[in-house]
């Protein structure tokens, strides 16, 4: 009598699955970069008691207001957020030849209900305007971008194009 040979069922060997899972866990722990929220990177001035109020010439001020609807107003005119840089660059560059106490001041004011992303976008556009003016000045004087200059040259460019941004307390901004 011939005995029928049993056919084994197909199966996947699972004895090493725990090892594979452990290796994958270690791989993802090592390879994953956790995004750390670093904030705005602003250095706030120290509190000075008995502050003296200084009048600023209106020609030196560029008032950027962001209302609760997300509308951006520069000197009372509504502009899209992406045009802030282009509008401010001309004004900032026009003050390059003036002494330090005559340089352009950009004032950013927001409404308490302003969407945070629009505020950050407006602030980024203002900083970008200053950075591009610095690059243009450095390129005109040294033939290089600001980041490629040595420390002494960068210091000189910073004195010609200082970044002066006034960030006021949020308030009710209507338009």
Short mmCIF file of C-alpha atoms in Angstrom, two decimals, residues 21-133:
data_model
loop_
_atom_site.label_atom_id
_atom_site.label_comp_id
_atom_site.label_asym_id
_atom_site.label_seq_id
_atom_site.Cartn_x
_atom_site.Cartn_y
_atom_site.Cartn_z
CA UNK A 21 9.98 45.24 13.08
CA UNK A 22 12.68 46.10 15.60
CA UNK A 23 15.10 47.09 12.83
CA UNK A 24 12.46 49.27 11.17
CA UNK A 25 11.73 50.95 14.50
CA UNK A 26 15.41 51.75 15.02
CA UNK A 27 15.73 52.98 11.45
CA UNK A 28 12.82 55.41 11.83
CA UNK A 29 14.05 56.63 15.20
CA UNK A 30 17.47 57.40 13.76
CA UNK A 31 16.32 58.79 10.41
CA UNK A 32 13.43 60.94 11.59
CA UNK A 33 14.11 64.63 12.08
CA UNK A 34 11.81 66.21 14.57
CA UNK A 35 10.87 69.71 13.52
CA UNK A 36 11.49 72.01 16.43
CA UNK A 37 9.40 75.15 16.41
CA UNK A 38 11.92 77.94 16.76
CA UNK A 39 9.60 80.95 16.76
CA UNK A 40 10.20 84.23 15.03
CA UNK A 41 13.77 84.84 16.07
CA UNK A 42 13.18 88.38 17.17
CA UNK A 43 15.20 90.05 19.84
CA UNK A 44 13.03 92.36 21.84
CA UNK A 45 14.58 95.45 23.36
CA UNK A 46 15.00 95.73 27.09
CA UNK A 47 12.53 97.79 29.05
CA UNK A 48 13.76 101.32 29.53
CA UNK A 49 12.14 103.35 32.24
CA UNK A 50 11.41 107.00 31.72
CA UNK A 51 11.42 106.69 27.96
CA UNK A 52 11.76 109.81 25.97
CA UNK A 53 9.30 110.15 23.14
CA UNK A 54 11.03 110.94 19.88
CA UNK A 55 9.22 112.46 16.95
CA UNK A 56 9.99 110.74 13.67
CA UNK A 57 9.77 112.49 10.33
CA UNK A 58 6.84 110.99 8.37
CA UNK A 59 9.11 110.65 5.32
CA UNK A 60 11.20 108.14 7.28
CA UNK A 61 8.20 105.98 8.23
CA UNK A 62 6.49 103.31 6.19
CA UNK A 63 3.38 102.18 8.02
CA UNK A 64 2.33 98.63 7.22
CA UNK A 65 -1.02 97.78 8.73
CA UNK A 66 -2.74 94.40 8.64
CA UNK A 67 -6.42 94.49 9.53
CA UNK A 68 -8.62 91.69 10.82
CA UNK A 69 -9.67 90.69 7.28
CA UNK A 70 -6.04 90.13 6.29
CA UNK A 71 -5.88 93.24 4.13
CA UNK A 72 -2.46 94.85 4.09
CA UNK A 73 -2.29 98.61 3.97
CA UNK A 74 0.86 100.53 3.24
CA UNK A 75 0.43 104.20 4.04
CA UNK A 76 -3.33 103.73 3.74
CA UNK A 77 -3.34 101.94 0.37
CA UNK A 78 -4.45 98.30 0.16
CA UNK A 79 -1.77 96.11 -1.42
CA UNK A 80 -1.37 92.35 -1.80
CA UNK A 81 1.06 90.76 0.66
CA UNK A 82 3.51 89.72 -2.06
CA UNK A 83 3.91 93.36 -3.22
CA UNK A 84 5.07 94.65 0.16
CA UNK A 85 8.69 93.85 -0.67
CA UNK A 86 8.70 95.68 -3.99
CA UNK A 87 7.02 98.77 -2.58
CA UNK A 88 9.35 99.01 0.40
CA UNK A 89 12.59 98.27 -1.47
CA UNK A 90 12.44 101.53 -3.38
CA UNK A 91 11.81 103.55 -0.25
CA UNK A 92 14.50 101.78 1.77
CA UNK A 93 17.08 102.14 -0.99
CA UNK A 94 16.32 105.86 -1.32
CA UNK A 95 17.61 106.40 2.24
CA UNK A 96 20.96 104.62 1.76
CA UNK A 97 22.95 107.80 1.33
CA UNK A 98 21.47 109.52 4.37
CA UNK A 99 22.99 109.47 7.88
CA UNK A 100 21.93 106.76 10.33
CA UNK A 101 19.31 108.89 12.08
CA UNK A 102 17.56 109.52 8.74
CA UNK A 103 17.19 105.86 7.63
CA UNK A 104 13.86 104.26 6.78
CA UNK A 105 11.76 102.79 9.60
CA UNK A 106 9.11 100.25 8.72
CA UNK A 107 6.31 100.04 11.25
CA UNK A 108 4.25 96.85 11.25
CA UNK A 109 0.96 97.05 13.08
CA UNK A 110 -1.71 94.41 13.23
CA UNK A 111 -5.21 93.96 14.46
CA UNK A 112 -5.79 91.61 17.40
CA UNK A 113 -7.89 89.37 15.13
CA UNK A 114 -5.33 89.21 12.31
CA UNK A 115 -4.56 85.73 11.05
CA UNK A 116 -1.09 84.80 12.24
CA UNK A 117 0.06 83.53 8.83
CA UNK A 118 -0.64 86.88 7.19
CA UNK A 119 1.25 88.69 9.93
CA UNK A 120 4.25 86.40 9.44
CA UNK A 121 4.03 86.74 5.64
CA UNK A 122 4.00 90.55 5.95
CA UNK A 123 6.97 90.47 8.33
CA UNK A 124 8.85 88.15 5.97
CA UNK A 125 8.19 90.50 3.05
CA UNK A 126 9.52 93.46 5.04
CA UNK A 127 12.68 91.59 5.99
CA UNK A 128 13.09 90.38 2.43
CA UNK A 129 12.94 93.98 1.21
CA UNK A 130 15.79 94.93 3.55
CA UNK A 131 17.83 91.85 2.57
CA UNK A 132 17.44 92.57 -1.15
CA UNK A 133 18.44 96.20 -0.68
#
